Short mmCIF file of C-alpha atoms in Angstrom, two decimals:
data_model
loop_
_atom_site.label_atom_id
_atom_site.label_comp_id
_atom_site.label_asym_id
_atom_site.label_seq_id
_atom_site.Cartn_x
_atom_site.Cartn_y
_atom_site.Cartn_z
CA MET W 7 22.97 11.61 8.00
CA SER W 8 22.04 8.27 6.45
CA GLU W 9 21.85 7.81 2.70
CA PRO W 10 19.07 9.78 1.04
CA SER W 11 16.24 7.62 -0.25
CA THR W 12 16.12 6.77 -3.92
CA SER W 13 12.96 8.80 -4.38
CA TYR W 14 14.62 12.03 -3.37
CA GLY W 15 13.51 14.59 -5.92
CA SER W 16 10.16 13.64 -7.33
CA ARG W 17 8.15 10.75 -8.63
CA PRO W 18 9.56 8.42 -11.29
CA ALA W 19 8.96 9.38 -14.90
CA PRO W 20 5.45 8.36 -15.97
CA THR W 21 5.23 5.42 -18.34
CA GLY W 22 1.74 6.17 -19.62
CA SER W 23 1.06 2.45 -19.62
CA ALA W 24 -2.19 0.88 -18.46
CA PHE W 25 -0.46 -2.45 -17.81
CA GLU W 26 -0.73 -2.21 -14.02
CA LEU W 27 -4.43 -1.39 -14.30
CA PHE W 28 -5.04 -4.52 -16.37
CA ALA W 29 -2.80 -6.62 -14.15
CA TRP W 30 -4.77 -5.47 -11.11
CA LEU W 31 -8.11 -6.11 -12.80
CA PHE W 32 -6.94 -9.49 -14.07
CA MET W 33 -6.04 -10.60 -10.55
CA ARG W 34 -9.57 -9.82 -9.35
CA LEU W 35 -11.37 -11.42 -12.29
CA SER W 36 -9.14 -14.49 -12.51
CA GLY W 37 -9.43 -14.88 -8.74
CA VAL W 38 -13.22 -15.07 -8.94
CA LEU W 39 -13.10 -17.42 -11.96
CA LEU W 40 -10.54 -19.65 -10.27
CA LEU W 41 -12.76 -19.89 -7.23
CA VAL W 42 -15.44 -21.46 -9.45
CA LEU W 43 -13.08 -23.55 -11.59
CA ALA W 44 -10.84 -24.81 -8.80
CA LEU W 45 -13.74 -25.56 -6.46
CA GLY W 46 -15.48 -27.36 -9.33
CA HIS W 47 -12.29 -29.32 -9.92
CA LEU W 48 -12.07 -30.18 -6.23
CA VAL W 49 -15.69 -31.34 -6.10
CA ILE W 50 -15.31 -33.52 -9.21
CA MET W 51 -11.96 -34.99 -8.28
CA HIS W 52 -12.39 -35.48 -4.55
CA LEU W 53 -16.05 -35.46 -3.60
CA ILE W 54 -18.01 -36.92 -6.51
CA ASN W 55 -15.29 -39.39 -7.49
CA ASN W 56 -13.20 -41.29 -5.04
CA VAL W 57 -9.54 -40.38 -5.29
CA GLY W 58 -8.79 -44.11 -5.66
CA ASN W 59 -10.76 -44.16 -8.93
CA ILE W 60 -8.91 -41.29 -10.54
CA ASN W 61 -6.34 -42.77 -12.88
CA TYR W 62 -5.23 -42.59 -16.49
CA GLU W 63 -8.50 -44.16 -17.60
CA PHE W 64 -10.56 -41.49 -15.85
CA VAL W 65 -8.68 -38.53 -17.34
CA ALA W 66 -8.32 -40.09 -20.78
CA GLY W 67 -12.03 -40.89 -20.81
CA ARG W 68 -12.93 -37.37 -19.85
CA TRP W 69 -10.70 -35.82 -22.51
CA SER W 70 -11.75 -38.05 -25.39
CA GLY W 71 -15.45 -38.54 -24.72
CA GLU W 72 -18.26 -36.49 -26.28
CA LEU W 73 -17.47 -33.62 -23.94
CA GLY W 74 -13.75 -34.01 -24.58
CA MET W 75 -13.21 -30.50 -25.85
CA PHE W 76 -15.20 -29.06 -22.97
CA TRP W 77 -13.06 -30.78 -20.35
CA ARG W 78 -9.86 -29.93 -22.20
CA GLY W 79 -11.03 -26.32 -22.31
CA TYR W 80 -11.94 -26.42 -18.63
CA ASP W 81 -8.53 -27.78 -17.66
CA TRP W 82 -6.67 -25.44 -19.99
CA LEU W 83 -8.53 -22.37 -18.70
CA MET W 84 -7.75 -23.41 -15.15
CA LEU W 85 -4.09 -23.92 -16.05
CA MET W 86 -3.86 -20.56 -17.82
CA LEU W 87 -5.60 -18.57 -15.10
CA ALA W 88 -3.77 -20.28 -12.24
CA MET W 89 -0.36 -19.88 -13.87
CA VAL W 90 -0.78 -16.27 -14.93
CA HIS W 91 -2.44 -15.38 -11.61
CA GLY W 92 0.35 -17.03 -9.65
CA VAL W 93 3.17 -15.64 -11.79
CA ASN W 94 1.71 -12.14 -11.59
CA GLY W 95 1.40 -12.47 -7.82
CA LEU W 96 5.05 -13.49 -7.55
CA ARG W 97 6.04 -10.67 -9.90
CA THR W 98 4.27 -8.25 -7.56
CA ILE W 99 6.09 -9.63 -4.52
CA LEU W 100 9.49 -9.65 -6.24
CA GLU W 101 9.04 -6.10 -7.48
CA ASP W 102 8.01 -5.04 -3.98
CA TYR W 103 10.95 -6.59 -2.21
CA LEU W 104 13.82 -6.54 -4.70
CA ARG W 105 15.23 -3.21 -5.71
CA PRO W 106 15.75 -2.65 -9.45
CA GLY W 107 19.00 -4.27 -10.50
CA LYS W 108 20.64 -7.54 -11.41
CA ARG W 109 19.02 -9.65 -8.72
CA ARG W 110 15.53 -8.49 -9.61
CA THR W 111 16.09 -8.99 -13.35
CA LEU W 112 17.45 -12.47 -12.68
CA ALA W 113 14.57 -13.47 -10.39
CA LEU W 114 11.92 -12.10 -12.75
CA SER W 115 13.52 -13.76 -15.78
CA ALA W 116 13.60 -17.11 -13.98
CA LEU W 117 9.96 -16.63 -12.97
CA TYR W 118 8.80 -15.83 -16.52
CA ILE W 119 10.81 -18.65 -18.10
CA ILE W 120 9.48 -21.23 -15.64
CA GLY W 121 5.95 -19.85 -16.02
CA ILE W 122 6.02 -19.96 -19.82
CA ALA W 123 7.60 -23.43 -19.79
CA PHE W 124 4.85 -24.82 -17.55
CA LEU W 125 2.17 -23.15 -19.66
CA ALA W 126 3.65 -24.58 -22.86
CA VAL W 127 4.06 -28.11 -21.49
CA GLY W 128 0.55 -28.03 -19.99
CA SER W 129 -1.02 -26.74 -23.20
CA VAL W 130 0.74 -29.40 -25.29
CA VAL W 131 -0.44 -32.13 -22.94
CA ILE W 132 -4.02 -30.89 -22.93
CA PHE W 133 -4.46 -30.32 -26.67
CA ALA W 134 -2.12 -32.88 -28.21
CA PHE W 135 -3.31 -35.71 -25.99
CA LYS W 136 -4.30 -38.86 -27.84
CA ARG W 137 -5.70 -41.83 -26.04
CA VAL W 138 -3.34 -44.79 -26.44
CA VAL W 139 -5.14 -47.50 -24.50
CA MET L 103 3.59 8.30 38.98
CA LYS L 104 6.68 7.05 37.22
CA VAL L 105 6.45 6.49 33.48
CA ALA L 106 9.08 4.52 31.59
CA LEU L 107 10.06 5.59 28.11
CA ARG L 108 12.44 3.96 25.65
CA ILE L 109 13.37 6.48 23.00
CA GLN L 110 15.38 5.88 19.84
CA ARG L 111 18.28 8.33 19.66
CA PHE L 112 20.47 9.24 16.74
CA ASN L 113 23.01 12.03 16.53
CA PRO L 114 24.43 12.28 13.00
CA ASP L 115 27.63 13.88 14.27
CA THR L 116 28.63 11.11 16.66
CA ASP L 117 26.51 8.00 15.97
CA LYS L 118 26.85 5.49 13.17
CA SER L 119 23.41 4.01 13.75
CA PRO L 120 20.44 4.72 16.01
CA HIS L 121 20.19 3.21 19.50
CA PHE L 122 17.63 3.17 22.29
CA GLU L 123 17.87 4.93 25.62
CA ASP L 124 15.66 4.48 28.67
CA TYR L 125 14.14 7.35 30.59
CA THR L 126 11.82 7.61 33.57
CA VAL L 127 9.69 10.68 34.14
CA GLU L 128 7.10 11.75 36.71
CA SER L 129 3.79 12.01 34.93
CA GLU L 130 0.06 11.61 35.33
CA LEU L 131 -1.53 8.68 33.54
CA THR L 132 -3.92 11.14 31.96
CA ASP L 133 -1.02 13.08 30.45
CA ARG L 134 -0.15 12.64 26.84
CA ILE L 135 2.94 10.91 25.55
CA LEU L 136 4.14 14.23 24.14
CA ASP L 137 4.13 15.62 27.72
CA ALA L 138 6.37 12.78 28.85
CA ILE L 139 8.79 13.30 25.94
CA LEU L 140 8.92 17.05 26.61
CA GLN L 141 9.71 16.26 30.25
CA VAL L 142 12.68 14.22 29.11
CA LYS L 143 13.79 17.10 26.91
CA GLY L 144 13.17 19.72 29.57
CA LEU L 145 14.49 17.96 32.67
CA THR L 146 16.74 15.05 31.66
CA ASP L 147 18.39 15.57 28.29
CA GLY L 148 17.97 18.80 26.37
CA THR L 149 19.59 17.32 23.26
CA LEU L 150 16.57 15.11 22.59
CA THR L 151 15.25 16.42 19.29
CA LEU L 152 11.68 16.21 18.05
CA ARG L 153 9.13 18.19 16.07
CA LYS L 154 6.03 19.54 17.76
CA SER L 155 4.04 22.64 17.25
CA CYS L 156 0.42 22.99 18.31
CA ALA L 157 0.43 19.92 20.57
CA HIS L 158 -3.31 19.47 20.05
CA GLY L 159 -3.57 17.10 17.10
CA VAL L 160 -4.10 19.81 14.53
CA CYS L 161 -0.74 20.68 12.97
CA GLY L 162 0.52 17.14 12.44
CA SER L 163 4.13 17.83 13.46
CA ASP L 164 4.69 15.16 16.09
CA GLY L 165 3.95 12.02 14.12
CA MET L 166 6.12 9.19 15.46
CA ARG L 167 6.12 5.47 16.03
CA ILE L 168 4.73 4.71 19.48
CA ASN L 169 4.91 1.10 20.66
CA GLY L 170 5.15 0.00 17.05
CA ARG L 171 2.26 2.08 15.72
CA ASN L 172 2.36 5.46 14.07
CA ALA L 173 0.49 8.19 15.91
CA LEU L 174 0.65 11.81 16.97
CA ALA L 175 2.32 11.92 20.39
CA CYS L 176 -0.02 14.75 21.40
CA ARG L 177 -3.09 12.58 20.87
CA GLU L 178 -1.97 9.50 22.78
CA LEU L 179 -2.60 9.19 26.50
CA ILE L 180 0.06 7.48 28.62
CA MET L 181 -2.52 5.24 30.28
CA ASN L 182 -3.44 3.66 26.95
CA HIS L 183 0.08 2.37 26.35
CA LYS L 184 2.14 -0.46 27.72
CA GLN L 185 5.36 0.59 29.45
CA PRO L 186 8.12 1.12 28.66
CA ILE L 187 6.60 3.19 25.90
CA VAL L 188 8.84 2.70 22.89
CA ILE L 189 9.24 5.87 20.83
CA GLU L 190 10.83 5.75 17.37
CA PRO L 191 10.93 8.16 14.45
CA MET L 192 8.58 7.40 11.56
CA LYS L 193 10.01 4.66 9.36
CA GLY L 194 10.82 4.98 5.69
CA PHE L 195 12.45 8.41 5.73
CA SER L 196 16.04 9.16 6.60
CA ILE L 197 16.61 10.35 10.15
CA ILE L 198 17.99 13.86 10.58
CA LYS L 199 18.30 13.63 14.37
CA ASP L 200 16.54 11.54 17.02
CA LEU L 201 12.82 11.73 16.19
CA VAL L 202 13.16 14.21 13.34
CA VAL L 203 13.02 12.70 9.87
CA ASP L 204 13.60 14.21 6.44
CA MET L 205 10.11 14.94 5.10
CA GLU L 206 11.28 16.33 1.74
CA PRO L 207 10.48 13.11 -0.23
CA PHE L 208 7.06 13.10 1.40
CA PHE L 209 6.22 16.62 0.29
CA ASN L 210 7.64 16.01 -3.19
CA LYS L 211 5.24 13.08 -3.59
CA TYR L 212 2.43 15.24 -2.26
CA LYS L 213 3.23 17.97 -4.80
CA SER L 214 3.42 15.44 -7.64
CA VAL L 215 -0.37 14.88 -7.57
CA LYS L 216 -1.07 18.63 -7.96
CA PRO L 217 -2.86 19.10 -4.65
CA TYR L 218 -4.65 22.34 -5.53
CA LEU L 219 -7.84 23.29 -7.35
CA ILE L 220 -7.36 23.53 -11.10
CA ASN L 221 -10.15 25.20 -13.04
CA ASP L 222 -9.34 27.58 -15.87
CA GLU L 223 -12.95 28.30 -16.78
CA ALA L 224 -13.94 31.94 -16.43
CA ALA L 225 -14.54 32.71 -12.80
CA PRO L 226 -18.25 33.04 -12.04
CA ALA L 227 -19.48 36.34 -10.62
CA LYS L 228 -20.09 34.96 -7.16
CA GLU L 229 -18.81 31.49 -6.45
CA ARG L 230 -18.57 27.91 -7.80
CA PRO L 231 -21.56 26.22 -6.19
CA GLN L 232 -21.39 22.57 -5.17
CA SER L 233 -24.19 20.35 -3.93
CA GLU L 234 -23.94 18.78 -0.51
CA LYS L 235 -23.89 15.36 -2.14
CA ASP L 236 -20.93 16.29 -4.37
CA ARG L 237 -19.11 17.74 -1.41
CA MET L 238 -19.56 14.55 0.64
CA LYS L 239 -17.69 12.57 -2.03
CA PHE L 240 -14.39 13.97 -0.81
CA GLU L 241 -15.31 15.17 2.69
CA ASP L 242 -13.19 12.46 4.31
CA THR L 243 -10.02 13.25 2.38
CA THR L 244 -10.16 16.97 3.20
CA LYS L 245 -9.22 16.09 6.77
CA CYS L 246 -5.58 15.25 6.00
CA ILE L 247 -3.01 17.25 8.01
CA LEU L 248 0.09 15.84 6.24
CA CYS L 249 1.57 14.27 9.35
CA ALA L 250 2.91 11.34 7.24
CA CYS L 251 1.71 8.73 9.75
CA CYS L 252 0.03 6.82 6.92
CA THR L 253 2.87 6.83 4.41
CA THR L 254 5.42 5.81 7.03
CA SER L 255 3.25 2.96 8.28
CA CYS L 256 2.93 1.49 4.78
CA PRO L 257 5.07 -1.65 4.27
CA THR L 258 4.88 -1.10 0.52
CA TYR L 259 6.42 2.33 1.02
CA TRP L 260 9.12 0.92 3.29
CA ALA L 261 10.07 -1.57 0.60
CA ASP L 262 9.78 0.82 -2.33
CA SER L 263 10.37 4.50 -1.68
CA ASP L 264 9.33 5.28 -5.25
CA PHE L 265 5.74 4.47 -4.28
CA VAL L 266 3.76 7.71 -4.17
CA GLY L 267 2.31 6.65 -0.81
CA PRO L 268 -1.11 6.88 0.85
CA ALA L 269 -0.91 10.56 1.85
CA ALA L 270 -0.35 11.71 -1.74
CA LEU L 271 -3.18 9.41 -2.89
CA VAL L 272 -5.46 10.97 -0.28
CA ALA L 273 -4.55 14.41 -1.64
CA ALA L 274 -5.23 13.21 -5.19
CA HIS L 275 -8.59 11.79 -4.09
CA ARG L 276 -9.53 15.12 -2.51
CA PHE L 277 -9.30 16.86 -5.92
CA ILE L 278 -10.24 14.04 -8.30
CA PHE L 279 -13.64 13.81 -6.62
CA ASP L 280 -14.17 17.57 -6.37
CA SER L 281 -16.87 18.56 -8.87
CA ARG L 282 -15.34 22.05 -9.21
CA ASP L 283 -11.95 20.72 -10.30
CA ARG L 284 -11.11 20.23 -13.98
CA ALA L 285 -7.81 18.32 -13.75
CA GLY L 286 -9.22 15.01 -12.59
CA GLU L 287 -8.06 13.19 -15.73
CA GLU L 288 -4.56 14.55 -15.37
CA ARG L 289 -4.40 13.42 -11.75
CA LEU L 290 -5.84 10.01 -12.62
CA ASP L 291 -2.96 9.66 -15.10
CA ILE L 292 -0.45 10.61 -12.43
CA VAL L 293 -1.74 8.18 -9.79
CA GLY L 294 -2.72 5.51 -12.35
CA GLU L 295 0.93 4.63 -12.73
CA LYS L 296 2.73 1.58 -11.49
CA GLU L 297 4.09 3.55 -8.52
CA GLY L 298 0.68 5.11 -7.91
CA ALA L 299 -2.58 3.58 -6.77
CA TRP L 300 -1.72 0.19 -8.29
CA LYS L 301 1.16 -0.19 -5.88
CA CYS L 302 -1.30 -0.20 -2.97
CA ARG L 303 -1.66 -3.72 -1.58
CA THR L 304 -4.62 -2.86 0.69
CA ILE L 305 -2.67 -3.59 3.86
CA PHE L 306 -4.78 -1.05 5.80
CA ASN L 307 -1.87 0.15 8.01
CA CYS L 308 -2.52 3.67 6.71
CA THR L 309 -6.16 3.59 7.79
CA ASP L 310 -5.11 2.28 11.21
CA ALA L 311 -2.46 4.97 11.61
CA CYS L 312 -4.38 8.03 10.47
CA PRO L 313 -4.89 10.30 13.49
CA ARG L 314 -7.76 12.02 11.69
CA GLY L 315 -9.59 8.77 11.07
CA ILE L 316 -9.49 9.12 7.30
CA GLN L 317 -10.52 5.92 5.53
CA VAL L 318 -7.33 5.96 3.50
CA THR L 319 -7.57 2.50 1.99
CA GLN L 320 -11.14 3.19 0.94
CA ALA L 321 -10.08 6.44 -0.72
CA ILE L 322 -7.38 4.56 -2.67
CA GLY L 323 -10.00 1.95 -3.58
CA GLU L 324 -12.24 4.70 -4.94
CA ILE L 325 -9.35 5.97 -7.06
CA LYS L 326 -8.79 2.45 -8.43
CA ARG L 327 -12.50 2.14 -9.27
CA LYS L 328 -12.40 5.51 -11.01
CA GLU L 329 -9.34 4.41 -13.01
CA ILE L 330 -11.26 1.39 -14.29
CA PHE L 331 -14.83 2.59 -14.69
CA GLY L 332 -14.17 6.30 -15.18
#
């Protein structure tokens, strides 16, 4: 007979954690929000403005004008939601297809480190930005 | 007329891994696939091993993978399938012999959701009445016959055998939404785990496979909604 499956016996010990519930809910809510934010971004960047006109001046102007904080907030929210949504999606896939063990730990660690690094760099750029020219 | 079958065989005493063998039987197109398999067993090779009991889609013994889709062999007509009809055991469980798989993990998952009425209030003199509306909330999930066609069609289950699986979630749904039951919260805790309802990726294979037509994915969706909104 082939090897018995890992679940032989009963279900895994309960964790009593609501993390998966919130992760699931977050994916739905962030998905809907991203639809609005990302489509808005697309319309502004590609339909209202010609791609040829989008340069340093355009972004710097948007971030330092009267509505500067609004646009920084808009971009930061989009960055946060897209990163966390994407990282959580990849986490789901990795946990589905990699069995618990070294390879999974390694892949998940790499994912979280890259995710946090991008979030940090993006946040610094958005909030520490000072117009130089 | 002649019907071509390609059946996956595995004998644990002599084989290292499963292989396919081709068979041809004389059958009517209006016969069921189970009839064709039983002809192979009866007339060609008596060592072919499979489970079947009632042969009328009620007991749920002869769940198997037919041309890539899980079904009960007793409910599938030969004329509705392309030949050679490929017959495999259900995927995700270990094979005991030929088409017989080890269902122990399946029943352990089923038991883990406490699939029985729990109500320790004093028994009423006559009965525990239930309105028609309340009953309809779980009507669909009462139809399960535990054939395991759903759980073994679930890619999430194939990849992660710790996943409780659609059949156990259907059983949980049947009692969570029963107004006479008092252990709904306890069951919501059990299936609200990472390896419970949240592991469902709404792939819908279970709903496709269910020979009783249970809307499995919808039932899991209702559990998720209950987990969030109470």
